[in-house]
Amino acid sequence: MADNEHKPFRFGVNLMRFTTRDELVDRAREAERLGYDVVCVPDHLGVSAPFPALALAAQVTSRVRLGTFVLNAAFYNPVLLARDVASTDQLVDGRLDLGLGTGYVKEEFDAAGIPFPSPGARIDHLRHTIAELRRTFAELEPAPAQRPAPPLLLGGHGDRMLRLAAREADIVGFTGISFQPSGPVLADADELDERVEFVRKAAGERADELEYNLLVQRVVVTDDRRAALDDLAREFGEVSAEWLGRLPYLLVGTLDEIAEQLRAHRARYGISYFTVLDDGLADFAAVFERLR
């Protein structure tokens, strides 16, 4: 995997389970204390707005970077978004990572009174948003603290989204989920191999400059990996424990076994940046202590 397999590990957490100021403060402080590199918040209706949450998280931390994971670009006017990004980057002392996506939950578009375009149209809008952000940042006052712009993360699974990420992003996120009429489908290890190679080819000469991120769907620390996989197989339905055990997006086993899985993912895919959901906050921190 060329130079990517030697990139230093980074670890992030996406804070989704807070409803009050105190809960957010406690989780952001805990993430920094546990050694996380990045504290992120999502962008969904029904949860806290991302930019105020990140500004508050910055007030109560000093080291971690603060990220959107990820903004729904369809919800924003690009010029107004540029103002919000620049202002937030100033307020968080240049610690902002900007994650952008197309949006995928039709019910949220309906609730916001925004038409739900085709996947291709949403990607076209995201491409337009990125171009407008860069144009606006170049002439905006106050400008972002990070020049010319905060690092950009783009993530997805399909060809068009990953091609855009390969060409435009600093960080490429592999979500490992494709949304089918029957529901979300997780990609297996071989499919992730193909997706990473697709990105590297699309990125060309900048492939080794990119940082690759993996969104981990579940962290299960256990002394009995097989029993835990059997439980997950019953939960997921119509899949085997053996197949689940090969999914890169599920980390199951003892602390040492999971740490070895992360080393293997970096060696095989060149992925060095891993983000977990906040229900795995403490368990995942105990894993990455073994990698530092």
CSV table of C-alpha atoms in Angstrom, one decimal:
chain,number,residue,atom,x,y,z
A,1,MET,CA,0.0,0.0,0.0
A,2,ALA,CA,2.9,2.3,-0.7
A,3,ASP,CA,3.6,5.0,1.9
A,4,ASN,CA,0.2,4.8,3.5
A,5,GLU,CA,0.9,1.7,5.5
A,6,HIS,CA,3.5,3.7,7.4
A,7,LYS,CA,1.3,6.7,8.3
A,8,PRO,CA,0.9,7.2,12.0
A,9,PHE,CA,-2.4,6.1,13.5
A,10,ARG,CA,-5.1,8.6,14.3
A,11,PHE,CA,-8.3,7.9,16.2
A,12,GLY,CA,-11.6,9.8,16.2
A,13,VAL,CA,-14.9,9.5,17.9
A,14,ASN,CA,-18.3,10.7,16.5
A,15,LEU,CA,-20.3,12.1,19.4
A,16,MET,CA,-24.0,11.3,18.8
A,17,ARG,CA,-25.4,10.5,22.2
A,18,PHE,CA,-25.6,13.8,23.9
A,19,THR,CA,-28.7,16.0,24.5
A,20,THR,CA,-27.5,18.6,27.0
A,21,ARG,CA,-24.6,21.0,27.3
A,22,ASP,CA,-23.1,19.0,30.3
A,23,GLU,CA,-23.3,15.8,28.4
A,24,LEU,CA,-21.3,17.2,25.5
A,25,VAL,CA,-18.8,18.8,27.8
A,26,ASP,CA,-18.2,15.6,29.6
A,27,ARG,CA,-17.9,13.5,26.5
A,28,ALA,CA,-15.5,15.9,24.8
A,29,ARG,CA,-13.3,16.1,27.9
A,30,GLU,CA,-13.3,12.4,28.3
A,31,ALA,CA,-12.3,11.8,24.6
A,32,GLU,CA,-9.4,14.2,25.0
A,33,ARG,CA,-8.4,12.6,28.3
A,34,LEU,CA,-8.5,9.1,26.8
A,35,GLY,CA,-6.2,10.2,24.0
A,36,TYR,CA,-8.4,10.6,21.0
A,37,ASP,CA,-7.0,12.8,18.2
A,38,VAL,CA,-10.3,14.0,16.8
A,39,VAL,CA,-13.7,14.7,18.3
A,40,CYS,CA,-16.5,14.8,15.7
A,41,VAL,CA,-20.2,15.5,15.6
A,42,PRO,CA,-22.7,14.5,12.9
A,43,ASP,CA,-25.2,16.6,11.0
A,44,HIS,CA,-28.7,15.1,11.3
A,45,LEU,CA,-32.1,16.6,12.2
A,46,GLY,CA,-33.0,15.7,15.7
A,47,VAL,CA,-29.5,16.2,17.1
A,48,SER,CA,-27.5,19.2,18.1
A,49,ALA,CA,-26.4,21.6,15.3
A,50,PRO,CA,-22.7,20.8,14.5
A,51,PHE,CA,-21.0,24.2,14.6
A,52,PRO,CA,-22.2,25.3,18.0
A,53,ALA,CA,-21.4,21.9,19.4
A,54,LEU,CA,-17.9,22.1,18.1
A,55,ALA,CA,-17.4,25.6,19.4
A,56,LEU,CA,-18.4,24.4,22.9
A,57,ALA,CA,-16.2,21.3,22.6
A,58,ALA,CA,-13.2,23.6,21.7
A,59,GLN,CA,-13.8,25.7,24.9
A,60,VAL,CA,-13.4,22.6,27.2
A,61,THR,CA,-10.5,20.9,25.3
A,62,SER,CA,-7.0,22.1,24.3
A,63,ARG,CA,-5.5,19.4,22.0
A,64,VAL,CA,-8.0,17.4,20.0
A,65,ARG,CA,-9.1,18.5,16.6
A,66,LEU,CA,-12.8,19.1,16.0
A,67,GLY,CA,-14.6,17.7,13.0
A,68,THR,CA,-17.9,17.5,11.2
A,69,PHE,CA,-18.6,13.9,10.4
A,70,VAL,CA,-20.2,14.8,8.1
A,71,LEU,CA,-22.1,17.9,7.0
A,72,ASN,CA,-25.0,17.4,4.7
A,73,ALA,CA,-24.0,19.7,1.9
A,74,ALA,CA,-27.5,19.8,0.5
A,75,PHE,CA,-28.7,21.7,3.6
A,76,TYR,CA,-26.4,24.6,3.0
A,77,ASN,CA,-25.9,27.6,0.8
A,78,PRO,CA,-22.2,27.3,-0.1
A,79,VAL,CA,-21.3,31.0,0.5
A,80,LEU,CA,-23.1,31.0,3.9
A,81,LEU,CA,-21.5,27.7,4.7
A,82,ALA,CA,-18.1,29.2,4.0
A,83,ARG,CA,-18.8,32.0,6.5
A,84,ASP,CA,-19.9,29.4,9.2
A,85,VAL,CA,-16.8,27.2,8.5
A,86,ALA,CA,-14.4,30.2,8.6
A,87,SER,CA,-16.0,31.6,11.8
A,88,THR,CA,-15.9,28.2,13.5
A,89,ASP,CA,-12.3,27.6,12.5
A,90,GLN,CA,-11.4,30.9,14.1
A,91,LEU,CA,-13.4,30.1,17.3
A,92,VAL,CA,-11.8,26.7,17.7
A,93,ASP,CA,-8.2,28.1,17.2
A,94,GLY,CA,-7.7,26.4,13.8
A,95,ARG,CA,-8.6,22.9,15.0
A,96,LEU,CA,-11.4,22.3,12.6
A,97,ASP,CA,-11.6,19.3,10.2
A,98,LEU,CA,-14.4,19.8,7.6
A,99,GLY,CA,-16.2,16.6,6.7
A,100,LEU,CA,-18.7,17.0,3.9
A,101,GLY,CA,-21.2,14.5,2.5
A,102,THR,CA,-24.2,14.4,0.1
A,103,GLY,CA,-26.9,13.6,2.7
A,104,TYR,CA,-28.7,10.2,2.4
A,105,VAL,CA,-31.7,10.2,4.7
A,106,LYS,CA,-34.8,11.1,2.6
A,107,GLU,CA,-36.9,11.7,5.7
A,108,GLU,CA,-34.6,14.5,6.8
A,109,PHE,CA,-34.9,16.2,3.4
A,110,ASP,CA,-38.7,15.9,3.6
A,111,ALA,CA,-38.8,17.3,7.2
A,112,ALA,CA,-36.6,20.3,6.0
A,113,GLY,CA,-38.8,20.9,3.0
A,114,ILE,CA,-35.9,20.3,0.7
A,115,PRO,CA,-36.3,18.1,-2.5
A,116,PHE,CA,-34.4,14.8,-2.3
A,117,PRO,CA,-32.4,14.7,-5.6
A,118,SER,CA,-30.9,11.7,-7.2
A,119,PRO,CA,-27.5,10.4,-5.9
A,120,GLY,CA,-25.8,11.9,-8.9
A,121,ALA,CA,-27.5,15.3,-8.4
A,122,ARG,CA,-26.5,15.3,-4.8
A,123,ILE,CA,-22.8,14.6,-5.7
A,124,ASP,CA,-23.0,17.4,-8.3
A,125,HIS,CA,-24.2,19.8,-5.6
A,126,LEU,CA,-21.4,18.6,-3.3
A,127,ARG,CA,-18.8,19.2,-6.1
A,128,HIS,CA,-20.2,22.7,-6.6
A,129,THR,CA,-20.2,23.4,-2.8
A,130,ILE,CA,-16.5,22.4,-2.6
A,131,ALA,CA,-15.6,24.8,-5.5
A,132,GLU,CA,-17.6,27.6,-3.9
A,133,LEU,CA,-16.1,27.1,-0.5
A,134,ARG,CA,-12.6,27.4,-1.9
A,135,ARG,CA,-13.5,30.5,-4.0
A,136,THR,CA,-15.1,32.2,-1.0
A,137,PHE,CA,-12.4,31.3,1.5
A,138,ALA,CA,-9.8,33.1,-0.8
A,139,GLU,CA,-11.6,36.4,-0.4
A,140,LEU,CA,-13.5,36.0,2.9
A,141,GLU,CA,-12.9,38.2,6.0
A,142,PRO,CA,-12.5,36.9,8.6
A,143,ALA,CA,-10.8,34.1,6.8
A,144,PRO,CA,-10.4,30.6,8.2
A,145,ALA,CA,-7.6,30.3,10.8
A,146,GLN,CA,-6.1,27.5,8.7
A,147,ARG,CA,-5.0,28.7,5.3
A,148,PRO,CA,-6.1,28.2,2.6
A,149,ALA,CA,-8.8,26.1,4.3
A,150,PRO,CA,-9.4,23.5,7.0
A,151,PRO,CA,-8.6,19.9,6.0
A,152,LEU,CA,-11.4,18.4,3.9
A,153,LEU,CA,-12.8,14.9,4.5
A,154,LEU,CA,-15.0,13.3,2.0
A,155,GLY,CA,-16.4,9.8,2.5
A,156,GLY,CA,-18.6,7.3,0.8
A,157,HIS,CA,-18.7,4.0,-1.1
A,158,GLY,CA,-19.9,4.5,-4.6
A,159,ASP,CA,-17.7,5.3,-7.6
A,160,ARG,CA,-18.8,8.9,-8.1
A,161,MET,CA,-18.4,9.9,-4.5
A,162,LEU,CA,-15.0,8.2,-4.0
A,163,ARG,CA,-13.7,9.6,-7.3
A,164,LEU,CA,-14.6,13.1,-6.0
A,165,ALA,CA,-12.9,12.4,-2.7
A,166,ALA,CA,-9.8,11.1,-4.5
A,167,ARG,CA,-9.5,14.3,-6.5
A,168,GLU,CA,-10.6,16.9,-3.9
A,169,ALA,CA,-10.2,15.7,-0.3
A,170,ASP,CA,-7.3,15.6,2.1
A,171,ILE,CA,-8.9,12.7,3.9
A,172,VAL,CA,-10.9,9.9,2.1
A,173,GLY,CA,-13.4,8.2,4.3
A,174,PHE,CA,-14.5,4.6,3.6
A,175,THR,CA,-18.0,4.2,5.0
A,176,GLY,CA,-18.4,0.6,3.8
A,177,ILE,CA,-22.1,0.9,3.4
A,178,SER,CA,-24.1,0.9,0.2
A,179,PHE,CA,-27.8,1.9,0.4
A,180,GLN,CA,-29.9,-0.6,-1.4
A,181,PRO,CA,-33.8,-0.7,-1.7
A,182,SER,CA,-33.7,-3.5,0.9
A,183,GLY,CA,-31.6,-1.4,3.3
A,184,PRO,CA,-28.0,-0.7,4.1
A,185,VAL,CA,-25.4,-3.4,3.1
A,186,LEU,CA,-21.9,-3.7,4.6
A,187,ALA,CA,-19.0,-4.2,2.3
A,188,ASP,CA,-16.6,-7.1,3.0
A,189,ALA,CA,-12.8,-7.1,3.1
A,190,ASP,CA,-12.4,-7.9,-0.6
A,191,GLU,CA,-14.8,-5.1,-1.6
A,192,LEU,CA,-12.8,-2.7,0.6
A,193,ASP,CA,-9.6,-3.8,-1.2
A,194,GLU,CA,-11.3,-2.8,-4.5
A,195,ARG,CA,-12.6,0.5,-3.2
A,196,VAL,CA,-9.2,1.5,-1.9
A,197,GLU,CA,-7.5,0.6,-5.2
A,198,PHE,CA,-10.2,2.6,-7.0
A,199,VAL,CA,-9.4,5.7,-4.9
A,200,ARG,CA,-5.7,5.3,-5.4
A,201,LYS,CA,-6.1,5.1,-9.2
A,202,ALA,CA,-8.4,8.1,-9.3
A,203,ALA,CA,-6.1,10.1,-7.1
A,204,GLY,CA,-3.1,9.5,-9.3
A,205,GLU,CA,0.1,11.2,-8.1
A,206,ARG,CA,-1.6,12.5,-4.9
A,207,ALA,CA,-2.6,9.0,-3.7
A,208,ASP,CA,0.2,8.7,-1.2
A,209,GLU,CA,-0.6,12.2,0.2
A,210,LEU,CA,-4.1,11.3,1.2
A,211,GLU,CA,-5.1,10.1,4.6
A,212,TYR,CA,-7.5,7.1,4.6
A,213,ASN,CA,-10.3,6.9,7.2
A,214,LEU,CA,-12.5,4.0,8.2
A,215,LEU,CA,-15.8,4.5,10.0
A,216,VAL,CA,-16.0,1.6,12.4
A,217,GLN,CA,-19.6,0.5,12.9
A,218,ARG,CA,-19.1,-1.5,16.1
A,219,VAL,CA,-16.5,-2.2,18.7
A,220,VAL,CA,-17.0,-5.3,20.9
A,221,VAL,CA,-14.3,-6.1,23.4
A,222,THR,CA,-14.6,-9.7,24.5
A,223,ASP,CA,-12.6,-12.7,25.6
A,224,ASP,CA,-14.8,-14.9,23.4
A,225,ARG,CA,-14.7,-13.6,19.9
A,226,ARG,CA,-16.6,-16.4,18.4
A,227,ALA,CA,-19.5,-16.1,20.8
A,228,ALA,CA,-19.7,-12.3,20.2
A,229,LEU,CA,-19.7,-12.9,16.4
A,230,ASP,CA,-22.5,-15.5,16.8
A,231,ASP,CA,-24.5,-12.8,18.8
A,232,LEU,CA,-23.9,-10.3,16.0
A,233,ALA,CA,-24.9,-12.8,13.4
A,234,ARG,CA,-28.3,-13.2,15.1
A,235,GLU,CA,-28.6,-9.5,15.3
A,236,PHE,CA,-27.8,-8.8,11.7
A,237,GLY,CA,-29.7,-11.8,10.4
A,238,GLU,CA,-29.0,-13.9,7.3
A,239,VAL,CA,-25.3,-13.6,7.6
A,240,SER,CA,-22.7,-16.0,9.2
A,241,ALA,CA,-20.4,-15.3,12.1
A,242,GLU,CA,-17.5,-16.2,9.8
A,243,TRP,CA,-18.5,-13.5,7.3
A,244,LEU,CA,-19.0,-10.9,10.0
A,245,GLY,CA,-15.5,-11.8,11.4
A,246,ARG,CA,-14.0,-10.7,8.1
A,247,LEU,CA,-15.7,-7.3,8.0
A,248,PRO,CA,-13.2,-4.4,8.4
A,249,TYR,CA,-15.9,-2.2,9.9
A,250,LEU,CA,-16.5,-4.5,12.9
A,251,LEU,CA,-13.8,-4.7,15.6
A,252,VAL,CA,-14.4,-7.8,17.8
A,253,GLY,CA,-12.1,-9.6,20.2
A,254,THR,CA,-9.8,-9.0,23.1
A,255,LEU,CA,-8.0,-5.6,23.2
A,256,ASP,CA,-4.9,-7.2,21.7
A,257,GLU,CA,-6.8,-8.9,19.0
A,258,ILE,CA,-8.5,-5.7,18.0
A,259,ALA,CA,-5.2,-3.8,18.1
A,260,GLU,CA,-3.8,-6.5,15.7
A,261,GLN,CA,-6.9,-6.0,13.4
A,262,LEU,CA,-6.0,-2.3,13.2
A,263,ARG,CA,-2.4,-3.0,12.3
A,264,ALA,CA,-3.6,-5.4,9.7
A,265,HIS,CA,-6.0,-2.8,8.2
A,266,ARG,CA,-3.2,-0.3,7.9
A,267,ALA,CA,-0.9,-2.8,6.3
A,268,ARG,CA,-3.5,-4.1,3.9
A,269,TYR,CA,-5.5,-1.0,3.0
A,270,GLY,CA,-3.3,1.9,4.0
A,271,ILE,CA,-6.0,3.1,6.4
A,272,SER,CA,-4.5,4.8,9.4
A,273,TYR,CA,-7.3,7.0,10.7
A,274,PHE,CA,-10.2,5.2,12.5
A,275,THR,CA,-13.4,6.8,13.7
A,276,VAL,CA,-15.8,5.0,16.1
A,277,LEU,CA,-19.3,5.9,17.4
A,278,ASP,CA,-19.4,7.2,20.9
A,279,ASP,CA,-20.9,4.0,22.4
A,280,GLY,CA,-17.4,2.6,21.9
A,281,LEU,CA,-15.6,5.6,23.4
A,282,ALA,CA,-13.9,3.9,26.4
A,283,ASP,CA,-13.4,0.4,24.8
A,284,PHE,CA,-11.7,1.7,21.7
A,285,ALA,CA,-9.4,4.0,23.7
A,286,ALA,CA,-8.2,0.9,25.6
A,287,VAL,CA,-7.4,-0.7,22.2
A,288,PHE,CA,-5.4,2.2,20.8
A,289,GLU,CA,-3.3,2.5,23.9
A,290,ARG,CA,-1.7,-0.7,22.7
A,291,LEU,CA,-0.7,1.0,19.4
A,292,ARG,CA,1.2,3.9,20.8
